[in-house]
Amino acid sequence: MRAITRLLATTAAVVTLALPGVAAADAGETPPAAFQGTTMTTAATTATATPLIPRQALFGNPTRAQGRISPDGQWLSWTAPHNGVMNVWIAPASDPSAAKVITNATSRPIPQHFWAPDSRSILYVQDKAGDENFLLYKIDVATGAETTLTPFTNTRVEIIGGSYAIKDKLLIGLNNRDPQWHDVHLLDLATGKLTLVLENNAYASFMADDSLTLRMAFRQNAAGGTDYFRVTNNTVDAAPFESTAMEDSLTTAPAGYTHDGTVLYWLDSRGRNTAALFAQDTASGTKTLLAEDARADLGDTLRNPATGTVEAYAVNYLVNQWVAMDPAVKASLDWLDSQLDGSFGINARTDDDATWIVWNDPITAPTSVYIYDRKASTLTPFYVSRPELAGMPLQKMHPVEITSRDGLTLPSYLTLPAGSDPDGTGIPAKPVPLVLLVHGGPWARDGYGFNREHQMLANRGYAVLAVNFRGSAGFGKDFLNAGNKQWGLAMHDDLIDAVKWAVGKGITSADKVAIMGGSYGGYATLAGLTFTPDTFACGVDIVGPSNLETLLATIPPYWAPLVKLFHERMGDPGTPEGLALLKAASPLYKADRIKKPLLIAQGANDPRVKQAESDQIVSAMKAAGIPVTYVLYPDEGHGFARPENNIAFYALAENFLASCLGGRAEPVGDALKPSTAQIIEGAAYVKGLDTASGK
């Protein structure tokens, strides 16, 4: 049931800003000299003989995604296009060719689906135009009837608990009474009846055991850490039984109970640096260390479907590695490793654990998904996610370690253009333009694996460097806490140090580096062009905050119970020193220092980084007479879900980058026509945009 309870669960870890030629002039507008692109010979010559990967192949709908198997093993499910939109399909496991679509989403792709524990229905969530108010829906497999299980407005559902033993019910959280607090309800999947279990006016989240009994409530404490309270007979104890300080708040969390409720697992960094796996006896409170790694926090676990016992865990430093604790699971993982190239993982397991749905990411080929029969030791192809990428020039991702100016190791990932590294050393024969691609969060991380942005940018002739700067998650609490109150300071220094590393290694030249990212990565882009205006040739900001004070003043209401996390890690606007820190780190107040090209993309319905964050820096740049290109998507939120909008955005981005870095680009053409993109400012600064069909 862990796959169910992870869906839309509120924990500190998910409260982040994390995600997804010469410019033409018209109407008498000629870009100033600083905004006119030049051509870097190495970019063009490196990629000349390499086929151009179409944007559609990378950012359009996949052929299939989200492969699942029902708990009873009788049905397969996945998402695939139906009338151009990703919908849920099912087929009998005994006859996968007898597939049928069972949902009818007409505009936004279904972001997540999962099987009800009784295998009688498919459940899925959907929001409206990116507002992140996810509602829960049910499709009856036998009849095809659809039911809205949470028929409320301005409400976001959380899945608190599912059960191996009680298959017709779920525990869910709903904030329809008060947008800040999720009340706990028992949902009867057969009838749709909701029964209030606990009215919540104080706690950020809850945890239940396999009997769907509430066992724990979480609440942020005054220090910015987390207090954990036992729940008995749906009443929360007055005093916590466990607590963390702020320094452990993002690296310590309970990881669920065994089905009999006798063991509570923890991923815990208290008294150590990296989060280790512990088992706590719920009767005595005694904890036993099960596994640890000095390089990285332990992450995902594999749990026995019938008992909830941890059977394997993942260590993800530079690459993700599974370590088995159960002999039978070890045999299965070892066999899969012998059969598959690259990374692999498990999407779903049947209740009897006889069948797994396994994904395989070879990096330089499209991801494949298989049906794994453990007893027979067979892998049956389920689907290839993007078969059109087969045979295309996909490039390797190189894990690298970069040393910051103060001695921190920054785990990073480098992708190079095809043909630029004939010796396979991870260093191009000649410098090529580089895009510094900054992840969101910031309390998240970049990882090893197929990445659409890396592949598109490398295909256009650029090196792509993704850096886990201080404050990134997964590398121990010391590394994460080194980013506290360092927005625009040491966190930004790490990015600058990575650029200097790339220049020093001969990967790129100092005048041919762009910065690009979404969410916190968008903020880093704005910081790069304002705090260090001479470092980057241009920048691409996707839903990035420009003013940290207004960002914190407009967080979603359901984040309010965890606001201390932001104050302790960014700056407290309620104190003079905190407010000064936030203002000093806000690119808005330095917008007049921008002198390099900037592309800004924003979703109008973003609940995390409001449209005003982009509007205000665009207004400041206009007031200072600084050109900017600004594209707004009225039907999107924090990132772009609709493939039409993704394709339109990357059409703008690659042609914008070609203008300032000299790489190649698929022409804009009609890419904007099926999208909702609105070019608010600066069409003249993206090659081909002012003459493109559509907007």
XYZ file of C-alpha atoms in Angstrom:
695
model
C 0.000 0.000 0.000
C 3.018 2.297 0.148
C 2.541 3.291 -3.503
C -0.911 4.576 -2.609
C 0.072 6.421 0.537
C 2.915 8.237 -1.238
C 0.451 9.836 -3.651
C -0.181 13.474 -2.762
C 1.063 12.959 0.777
C 2.070 16.171 2.526
C 5.509 15.977 4.083
C 8.214 18.583 4.523
C 10.050 16.998 1.618
C 7.369 17.951 -0.905
C 6.950 21.538 0.263
C 9.254 22.930 -2.382
C 9.129 25.224 -5.370
C 10.110 22.119 -7.449
C 8.886 20.964 -10.707
C 9.224 20.151 -14.891
C 21.442 33.507 -35.698
C 20.461 37.013 -34.870
C 17.121 37.675 -33.219
C 14.645 39.064 -35.706
C 13.215 42.512 -35.228
C 9.841 43.877 -36.264
C 7.785 47.038 -35.972
C 10.930 49.102 -35.903
C 12.294 47.296 -32.819
C 15.945 46.435 -33.270
C 17.494 44.559 -30.351
C 20.418 46.433 -28.778
C 23.871 45.081 -29.461
C 24.033 43.133 -26.203
C 20.961 41.163 -27.278
C 22.167 40.237 -30.745
C 23.401 36.660 -31.069
C 26.649 35.454 -32.537
C 27.623 32.055 -33.812
C 30.089 29.801 -32.016
C 31.698 27.658 -34.656
C 32.184 24.680 -32.374
C 28.461 24.423 -31.667
C 27.528 24.303 -35.314
C 30.321 22.024 -36.457
C 29.851 19.556 -33.605
C 26.217 18.977 -34.468
C 26.226 19.420 -38.242
C 26.123 15.719 -39.097
C 23.845 14.790 -36.201
C 20.143 14.392 -37.019
C 17.911 16.939 -35.343
C 15.637 15.262 -32.781
C 12.158 16.744 -33.292
C 10.659 18.553 -30.319
C 7.551 16.421 -30.756
C 9.543 13.251 -30.063
C 10.810 14.595 -26.742
C 7.987 16.777 -25.452
C 4.880 15.409 -27.126
C 2.762 12.660 -25.618
C 4.596 9.406 -24.922
C 3.143 6.306 -26.533
C 2.458 4.929 -23.048
C 3.347 5.808 -19.460
C 2.500 4.919 -15.841
C 2.465 1.138 -16.353
C 0.696 -0.683 -13.510
C -0.753 -4.102 -12.642
C -3.794 -4.636 -10.435
C -3.130 -6.066 -6.962
C -4.846 -9.329 -7.928
C -2.718 -9.595 -11.089
C -5.699 -9.745 -13.437
C -5.405 -6.349 -15.127
C -2.778 -4.113 -16.671
C -3.180 -0.345 -16.781
C -1.289 2.577 -18.250
C -1.833 6.044 -19.663
C -1.777 6.690 -23.408
C -3.192 9.306 -25.774
C -6.922 9.334 -26.450
C -7.997 12.142 -28.748
C -4.583 13.664 -28.153
C -4.766 13.663 -24.327
C -3.135 11.166 -21.946
C -5.900 8.982 -20.495
C -6.043 5.717 -18.553
C -6.269 2.436 -20.458
C -6.710 -1.111 -19.158
C -6.385 -4.618 -20.569
C -6.633 -8.128 -19.146
C -3.186 -9.332 -18.083
C -3.946 -12.498 -20.037
C -4.699 -10.535 -23.221
C -2.892 -7.172 -23.359
C -4.117 -6.638 -26.929
C -7.702 -6.257 -25.646
C -7.048 -2.721 -24.475
C -9.688 -0.085 -23.878
C -9.639 3.503 -22.692
C -11.615 4.100 -19.484
C -11.204 7.841 -18.865
C -12.065 10.822 -21.006
C -9.807 13.718 -20.095
C -10.119 16.262 -22.885
C -7.573 18.975 -22.074
C -5.049 18.110 -19.339
C -3.256 14.760 -19.140
C -4.121 12.590 -16.146
C -1.090 13.093 -13.890
C -1.393 9.964 -11.751
C -3.508 6.842 -11.533
C -3.439 3.798 -9.251
C -5.432 0.673 -8.544
C -7.872 0.406 -5.680
C -6.689 -2.249 -3.231
C -9.617 -4.515 -4.207
C -8.697 -4.343 -7.930
C -12.289 -3.405 -8.766
C -11.591 0.169 -9.761
C -8.981 2.570 -11.041
C -8.453 5.759 -9.055
C -6.931 8.915 -10.494
C -6.393 12.542 -9.556
C -6.802 15.691 -11.625
C -6.656 19.425 -11.019
C -7.990 22.358 -13.019
C -5.630 24.296 -15.274
C -2.654 23.726 -12.994
C -4.172 25.022 -9.744
C -2.986 21.873 -7.862
C -6.382 21.420 -6.209
C -6.383 17.710 -6.997
C -9.657 15.814 -6.723
C -9.997 12.024 -6.569
C -11.963 10.066 -9.179
C -12.933 6.391 -9.531
C -13.571 4.286 -12.633
C -15.413 1.009 -12.045
C -13.570 -1.621 -14.092
C -16.656 -3.785 -14.666
C -19.092 -1.044 -15.707
C -16.867 1.824 -16.769
C -18.874 4.188 -14.551
C -16.949 7.227 -13.279
C -17.482 8.718 -9.822
C -16.058 11.912 -8.385
C -15.104 10.748 -4.907
C -14.229 14.232 -3.610
C -16.812 16.541 -5.258
C -15.639 19.775 -3.654
C -14.327 23.128 -4.872
C -10.961 24.623 -3.922
C -9.982 21.318 -2.337
C -6.836 19.213 -2.511
C -7.026 15.549 -1.604
C -4.269 13.684 0.232
C -4.020 9.924 0.442
C -3.216 9.089 4.066
C -3.544 5.315 4.037
C -4.410 2.244 2.008
C -4.555 -1.332 3.225
C -3.606 -4.851 2.218
C -6.242 -6.271 4.582
C -9.090 -3.765 4.108
C -9.334 -3.512 0.368
C -12.522 -1.495 -0.089
C -11.553 1.607 1.864
C -8.957 4.386 2.014
C -8.071 7.069 4.519
C -7.894 10.460 2.843
C -7.331 14.062 3.885
C -9.550 16.887 2.642
C -9.139 20.618 3.195
C -12.632 21.596 2.033
C -13.584 22.846 5.531
C -10.460 24.950 6.026
C -7.889 25.330 3.230
C -5.006 25.184 5.748
C -5.943 21.882 7.365
C -6.749 18.442 6.003
C -9.446 16.637 7.970
C -9.123 12.848 7.954
C -11.954 10.858 6.366
C -12.584 7.168 5.786
C -13.596 6.675 2.153
C -15.749 3.676 1.224
C -14.697 2.898 -2.345
C -17.844 0.895 -3.088
C -20.374 3.535 -2.057
C -18.308 6.712 -2.104
C -19.358 7.475 1.469
C -17.017 9.743 3.433
C -16.920 9.330 7.219
C -15.131 11.949 9.292
C -12.413 10.329 11.398
C -10.641 13.372 12.792
C -11.273 17.093 12.434
C -7.855 18.658 12.100
C -6.942 22.150 13.250
C -3.300 21.728 14.123
C -1.396 19.041 12.190
C 0.409 19.071 8.850
C -0.157 15.390 8.094
C -0.986 11.941 9.475
C 0.130 8.327 9.166
C -1.974 5.162 9.492
C -1.237 1.453 9.724
C -2.640 -1.372 7.602
C -5.817 -1.531 9.683
C -6.503 2.050 8.533
C -6.082 3.167 12.121
C -4.528 6.579 12.605
C -1.252 6.088 14.455
C 0.657 9.356 14.090
C 0.221 13.095 13.530
C 2.963 15.498 12.412
C 3.311 19.157 13.316
C 6.027 21.725 12.817
C 7.592 22.955 16.055
C 8.784 26.411 16.997
C 12.381 25.584 16.055
C 11.432 24.680 12.496
C 11.701 20.943 13.108
C 8.903 18.393 13.336
C 7.042 16.945 16.301
C 5.498 13.478 15.936
C 2.481 12.608 18.079
C 0.871 9.242 18.726
C -2.808 8.993 17.863
C -4.981 6.736 20.029
C -8.660 6.177 19.246
C -8.470 9.123 16.830
C -7.257 11.430 19.591
C -3.818 13.012 19.289
C -1.572 12.819 22.348
C -0.725 16.098 24.022
C 3.044 15.535 23.917
C 5.143 14.278 21.005
C 6.879 10.912 21.254
C 9.557 11.956 18.729
C 10.895 15.347 17.618
C 13.450 16.732 15.233
C 15.344 19.982 15.255
C 15.280 22.189 12.188
C 18.582 20.719 10.985
C 16.950 17.272 10.646
C 13.539 18.367 9.407
C 14.163 17.538 5.747
C 16.274 14.440 6.318
C 14.221 12.620 8.952
C 10.738 11.152 8.545
C 8.781 8.044 9.461
C 8.648 5.569 6.575
C 5.601 3.517 7.534
C 4.501 0.602 9.690
C 4.662 -3.106 9.083
C 1.174 -4.445 8.479
C 0.903 -5.877 11.979
C 1.783 -2.471 13.420
C 4.654 -3.762 15.545
C 7.453 -1.986 13.659
C 7.715 1.627 12.555
C 10.423 2.380 9.998
C 12.331 5.659 10.021
C 14.657 7.375 7.588
C 16.574 9.269 10.231
C 19.523 11.675 10.305
C 19.369 12.558 13.996
C 22.784 12.184 15.576
C 24.414 11.560 12.202
C 24.807 13.225 8.784
C 23.053 11.007 6.236
C 19.591 9.567 6.767
C 19.779 5.882 7.699
C 17.061 3.232 7.833
C 15.914 2.299 11.348
C 13.256 -0.087 12.643
C 11.495 1.029 15.817
C 9.647 -1.438 18.052
C 6.326 0.314 18.588
C 5.818 -1.258 22.009
C 9.198 -0.491 23.563
C 10.337 2.404 21.371
C 13.691 0.694 20.775
C 15.308 1.499 17.424
C 17.551 -0.794 15.423
C 19.838 0.436 12.654
C 19.155 -1.541 9.477
C 21.151 0.258 6.793
C 23.219 3.357 6.170
C 25.474 4.997 3.610
C 28.051 7.681 4.318
C 27.610 9.383 0.921
C 23.870 9.805 0.603
C 20.577 9.665 2.442
C 18.795 6.368 1.992
C 15.757 6.871 -0.211
C 13.148 4.540 -1.623
C 12.412 1.175 -0.060
C 10.786 -1.979 -1.395
C 8.197 -3.328 1.028
C 6.657 -6.782 1.039
C 3.055 -6.376 -0.186
C 1.668 -8.815 2.374
C 3.665 -7.833 5.477
C 4.970 -4.312 4.889
C 8.488 -5.467 5.800
C 11.346 -3.615 4.109
C 13.051 -5.967 1.662
C 15.403 -3.564 -0.159
C 16.463 0.056 -0.086
C 17.969 2.505 -2.550
C 21.177 4.500 -2.237
C 21.304 7.388 -4.680
C 24.592 9.272 -4.679
C 25.687 9.750 -8.282
C 23.596 6.842 -9.547
C 20.759 4.964 -7.885
C 21.650 1.523 -6.542
C 19.350 -1.034 -4.937
C 20.544 -3.025 -1.937
C 18.467 -6.069 -1.009
C 17.864 -7.236 2.554
C 15.640 -10.196 1.650
C 17.308 -13.153 -0.148
C 14.449 -13.744 -2.600
C 14.244 -10.076 -3.520
C 18.032 -9.999 -3.886
C 17.834 -12.880 -6.338
C 15.199 -11.029 -8.353
C 17.110 -7.734 -8.379
C 20.344 -9.488 -9.336
C 18.603 -11.291 -12.188
C 17.047 -8.054 -13.455
C 20.436 -6.357 -13.288
C 21.882 -9.117 -15.458
C 19.142 -8.676 -18.053
C 18.822 -4.908 -18.314
C 21.240 -2.172 -19.359
C 21.186 1.065 -17.379
C 18.909 1.860 -14.468
C 15.770 -0.021 -13.513
C 13.046 0.152 -10.903
C 9.678 -1.252 -9.959
C 6.394 0.476 -10.780
C 4.041 -2.071 -9.210
C 3.833 -5.512 -7.559
C 0.915 -7.893 -7.242
C -0.347 -8.817 -3.787
C 1.122 -12.303 -4.137
C 4.406 -10.703 -5.277
C 4.574 -13.054 -8.251
C 4.539 -10.294 -10.872
C 6.369 -6.978 -11.007
C 6.076 -4.122 -13.474
C 9.678 -3.082 -14.144
C 10.952 0.007 -15.944
C 14.363 0.182 -17.606
C 16.180 3.398 -18.522
C 19.213 2.808 -20.764
C 19.789 6.623 -21.008
C 20.732 6.465 -24.701
C 17.557 4.652 -25.747
C 13.906 5.195 -24.832
C 12.635 3.822 -21.545
C 11.052 0.375 -21.751
C 8.624 -1.262 -19.344
C 8.364 -5.018 -18.780
C 6.145 -7.541 -17.034
C 8.425 -9.621 -14.828
C 7.291 -13.125 -13.856
C 9.456 -13.893 -10.840
C 8.804 -17.652 -10.747
C 9.442 -18.192 -14.449
C 12.256 -15.608 -14.590
C 10.852 -13.983 -17.718
C 10.598 -10.394 -18.888
C 7.686 -9.749 -21.244
C 7.756 -6.402 -23.051
C 4.887 -4.175 -21.906
C 5.702 -1.026 -23.893
C 8.375 1.420 -24.998
C 7.550 4.894 -23.755
C 8.796 6.862 -26.761
C 9.591 4.405 -29.559
C 10.197 7.264 -31.992
C 13.445 7.984 -30.095
C 14.883 4.574 -30.974
C 17.940 5.070 -33.153
C 18.081 8.796 -32.501
C 21.366 10.329 -31.292
C 20.674 10.243 -27.563
C 23.728 11.100 -25.488
C 25.324 9.682 -22.366
C 24.989 11.442 -19.044
C 28.310 11.725 -17.181
C 28.192 11.847 -13.354
C 30.892 14.237 -12.124
C 32.009 15.720 -8.824
C 32.820 19.425 -8.669
C 34.552 21.097 -5.728
C 33.152 24.410 -4.513
C 35.356 27.304 -3.468
C 34.955 26.328 0.202
C 35.608 22.630 -0.334
C 32.131 21.089 -0.686
C 31.697 18.294 -3.218
C 28.880 19.083 -5.655
C 27.500 15.895 -7.283
C 26.661 16.903 -10.850
C 25.726 15.587 -14.297
C 27.187 16.527 -17.672
C 25.762 15.730 -21.093
C 27.785 16.548 -24.219
C 26.774 17.093 -27.849
C 27.085 14.176 -30.227
C 30.540 13.907 -31.753
C 32.134 16.441 -29.429
C 33.928 13.824 -27.330
C 35.439 11.313 -29.770
C 37.675 9.773 -27.100
C 34.815 9.213 -24.642
C 36.585 11.018 -21.811
C 33.627 13.201 -20.833
C 35.503 16.279 -22.070
C 34.870 17.649 -25.584
C 37.781 17.908 -27.989
C 37.025 21.613 -28.324
C 34.957 23.913 -26.112
C 31.234 24.002 -26.883
C 28.527 26.368 -25.598
C 27.060 25.256 -22.299
C 23.655 25.490 -20.645
C 23.730 25.422 -16.854
C 20.431 23.685 -16.069
C 19.395 24.396 -12.466
C 16.924 22.153 -10.635
C 13.912 23.358 -8.663
C 13.149 22.914 -5.016
C 15.669 23.978 -3.910
C 15.345 21.098 -1.422
C 15.310 18.566 -4.241
C 18.029 17.168 -6.484
C 19.187 16.334 -9.970
C 19.748 12.667 -10.686
C 21.101 10.226 -13.217
C 18.756 9.141 -15.974
C 17.086 10.022 -19.239
C 16.329 13.744 -19.261
C 14.403 15.365 -22.099
C 15.970 18.784 -21.590
C 19.489 17.378 -21.521
C 18.859 15.447 -24.729
C 17.285 18.339 -26.617
C 19.961 20.821 -25.619
C 22.818 18.405 -26.347
C 21.240 17.645 -29.713
C 21.249 21.375 -30.488
C 24.997 21.557 -29.877
C 25.286 22.453 -26.204
C 26.927 20.844 -23.233
C 24.424 20.587 -20.384
C 25.545 20.788 -16.766
C 23.184 20.038 -13.865
C 24.615 20.796 -10.428
C 23.475 19.680 -7.013
C 24.374 22.896 -5.222
C 24.354 23.188 -1.419
C 20.784 23.010 -0.186
C 20.013 20.129 -2.542
C 18.436 17.098 -0.917
C 19.747 13.542 -0.720
C 23.377 14.125 0.244
C 23.099 14.386 4.007
C 21.877 17.114 6.289
C 25.226 18.946 6.412
C 25.090 19.535 2.668
C 21.418 20.478 2.752
C 21.754 22.818 5.739
C 24.770 24.520 4.179
C 22.161 26.191 1.971
C 20.180 27.702 4.835
C 19.633 31.417 4.227
C 22.024 31.242 1.286
C 19.663 32.071 -1.593
C 21.655 34.282 -3.918
C 24.747 33.804 -1.748
C 26.676 30.536 -1.313
C 24.032 28.579 -3.240
C 24.647 30.875 -6.185
C 28.410 30.706 -5.642
C 28.206 26.937 -6.181
C 26.665 27.502 -9.609
C 29.347 30.029 -10.488
C 32.027 27.592 -9.297
C 30.537 24.922 -11.559
C 30.760 27.273 -14.531
C 34.397 28.011 -13.697
C 35.041 24.266 -13.433
C 33.560 23.707 -16.891
C 35.634 26.523 -18.356
C 38.768 25.246 -16.630
C 38.199 21.732 -17.995
C 37.893 23.049 -21.529
C 34.241 22.019 -21.761
C 33.098 25.535 -22.652
C 34.349 29.107 -22.926
C 33.457 31.785 -20.410
C 31.439 33.879 -22.859
C 29.218 31.020 -24.067
C 27.324 29.893 -20.978
C 23.558 30.221 -20.545
C 21.590 29.586 -17.358
C 18.167 27.942 -17.398
C 15.794 26.396 -14.900
C 12.333 26.112 -13.441
C 10.985 27.112 -10.030
C 14.098 27.590 -7.861
C 16.025 27.093 -11.104
C 14.070 30.037 -12.505
C 15.049 32.069 -9.462
C 18.683 31.044 -10.024
C 18.379 32.260 -13.603
C 17.128 35.664 -12.461
C 19.840 35.771 -9.791
C 22.452 34.881 -12.384
C 21.478 37.748 -14.658
C 21.166 40.292 -11.817
C 23.788 39.334 -9.207
C 26.425 38.190 -11.722
C 25.363 40.018 -14.913
C 28.612 39.335 -16.774
C 28.769 35.577 -16.171
C 25.980 34.327 -18.442
C 25.284 34.994 -22.095
C 21.518 34.689 -21.551
C 18.924 33.084 -19.300
C 15.673 31.123 -19.434
C 13.426 31.441 -16.366
C 10.454 29.085 -15.958
C 8.059 29.999 -13.113
C 10.851 31.510 -11.045
C 10.212 33.865 -8.104
C 11.663 37.351 -8.432
C 10.792 38.706 -4.976
C 11.247 36.360 -2.019
C 9.156 38.544 0.260
C 6.079 38.363 -1.965
C 6.778 34.682 -2.650
C 6.454 33.840 1.044
C 3.438 36.092 1.448
C 1.482 34.149 -1.171
C 2.250 30.477 -0.473
C -0.671 28.027 -0.821
C -2.811 27.897 2.347
C -2.049 24.199 2.893
C 1.641 25.093 3.193
C 0.936 27.474 6.084
C 1.389 24.729 8.738
C 4.970 24.352 7.489
C 5.858 28.010 6.932
C 8.569 27.923 9.604
C 10.578 25.752 7.221
C 10.750 28.634 4.763
C 11.518 31.222 7.427
C 14.379 29.225 8.910
C 15.853 28.227 5.557
C 15.275 31.439 3.578
C 14.669 34.292 6.021
C 11.841 35.377 8.287
C 9.985 38.393 6.858
C 8.610 39.069 10.343
C 12.044 40.129 11.602
C 14.082 43.112 10.373
C 17.135 40.988 9.653
C 15.101 38.297 7.910
C 13.275 40.812 5.752
C 16.562 42.456 4.816
C 18.002 39.071 3.870
C 15.003 38.262 1.642
C 15.148 41.633 -0.092
C 18.892 41.369 -0.657
C 18.382 37.956 -2.272
C 15.492 39.113 -4.498
C 16.428 39.683 -8.159
C 13.549 42.165 -8.547
C 15.481 44.870 -6.737
C 18.434 44.463 -9.084
C 16.489 44.159 -12.331
C 18.179 47.270 -13.714
C 21.487 45.353 -13.730
C 20.267 42.864 -16.347
C 22.132 43.289 -19.614
C 21.844 39.879 -21.232
C 18.834 38.337 -23.029
C 16.144 36.858 -20.798
C 13.202 34.600 -21.620
C 10.513 34.232 -18.927
C 7.728 31.635 -19.008
C 4.885 31.530 -16.480
C 1.708 29.596 -15.757
C -1.170 31.915 -14.884
C -2.609 29.509 -12.290
C 0.607 28.680 -10.451
C -0.301 28.286 -6.749
C 3.335 28.256 -5.597
C 4.997 31.003 -7.646
C 2.220 33.395 -8.541
C 2.040 35.118 -11.907
C 2.882 38.374 -10.133
C 6.435 37.091 -9.597
C 7.046 37.194 -13.342
C 4.866 40.230 -13.994
C 6.768 42.418 -11.565
C 10.251 41.742 -12.888
C 9.052 42.169 -16.464
C 7.564 45.530 -15.448
C 10.805 46.517 -13.731
C 12.816 45.643 -16.824
C 10.464 47.577 -19.072
C 10.690 50.587 -16.768
C 14.476 50.420 -17.056
C 14.306 50.087 -20.832
C 15.674 46.530 -20.791
C 14.309 44.086 -23.395
C 12.715 40.850 -22.203
C 10.664 38.061 -23.763
C 7.703 36.997 -21.636
C 5.343 34.133 -22.456
C 2.258 33.383 -20.355
C 0.170 30.200 -20.346
C -3.376 30.904 -19.065
C -4.184 27.197 -18.555
C -1.043 26.122 -16.714
C 0.363 26.256 -13.204
C 3.772 25.448 -11.736
C 5.210 24.060 -14.941
C 3.473 22.968 -18.106
C 1.400 19.788 -18.225
C -0.150 19.995 -21.675
C 2.242 18.727 -24.381
C 1.082 21.460 -26.768
C 2.309 24.032 -24.276
C 5.552 22.177 -23.583
C 6.333 21.955 -27.283
C 5.541 25.645 -27.746
C 7.768 26.613 -24.845
C 10.745 24.590 -26.037
C 10.281 26.002 -29.527
C 10.755 29.432 -27.973
C 13.587 28.302 -25.696
C 15.712 26.577 -28.329
C 15.393 29.439 -30.803
C 16.130 31.943 -28.030
C 19.258 30.000 -27.048
C 20.334 29.711 -30.683
C 20.283 33.498 -30.890
C 22.644 33.993 -27.963
C 24.787 30.820 -27.980
C 24.936 30.008 -31.674
C 23.562 26.498 -31.536
C 21.068 25.099 -33.970
C 17.303 24.942 -33.578
C 14.207 23.459 -35.104
C 12.328 26.521 -36.445
C 9.415 27.806 -34.376
C 7.091 27.198 -37.315
C 3.534 26.443 -36.210
C 4.546 25.228 -32.745
C 2.603 27.933 -30.926
C -0.613 27.501 -32.867
C -2.114 24.564 -30.887
C -0.865 25.966 -27.570
C -2.340 28.662 -25.354
C 0.935 30.618 -25.251
C 0.513 34.377 -25.036
C 3.575 36.420 -25.957
C 3.242 39.337 -23.571
C 6.580 40.974 -24.371
C 9.548 40.632 -26.679
C 8.547 38.533 -29.681
C 11.345 40.250 -31.608
C 14.016 38.622 -29.460
C 13.254 35.005 -30.420
C 14.268 34.064 -33.922
C 11.243 33.331 -36.083
C 8.678 34.125 -33.391
C 7.440 37.383 -34.884
C 6.649 35.632 -38.180
C 5.499 32.294 -36.749
C 1.969 31.111 -37.291
C -0.200 31.157 -34.188
C 0.282 33.706 -31.430
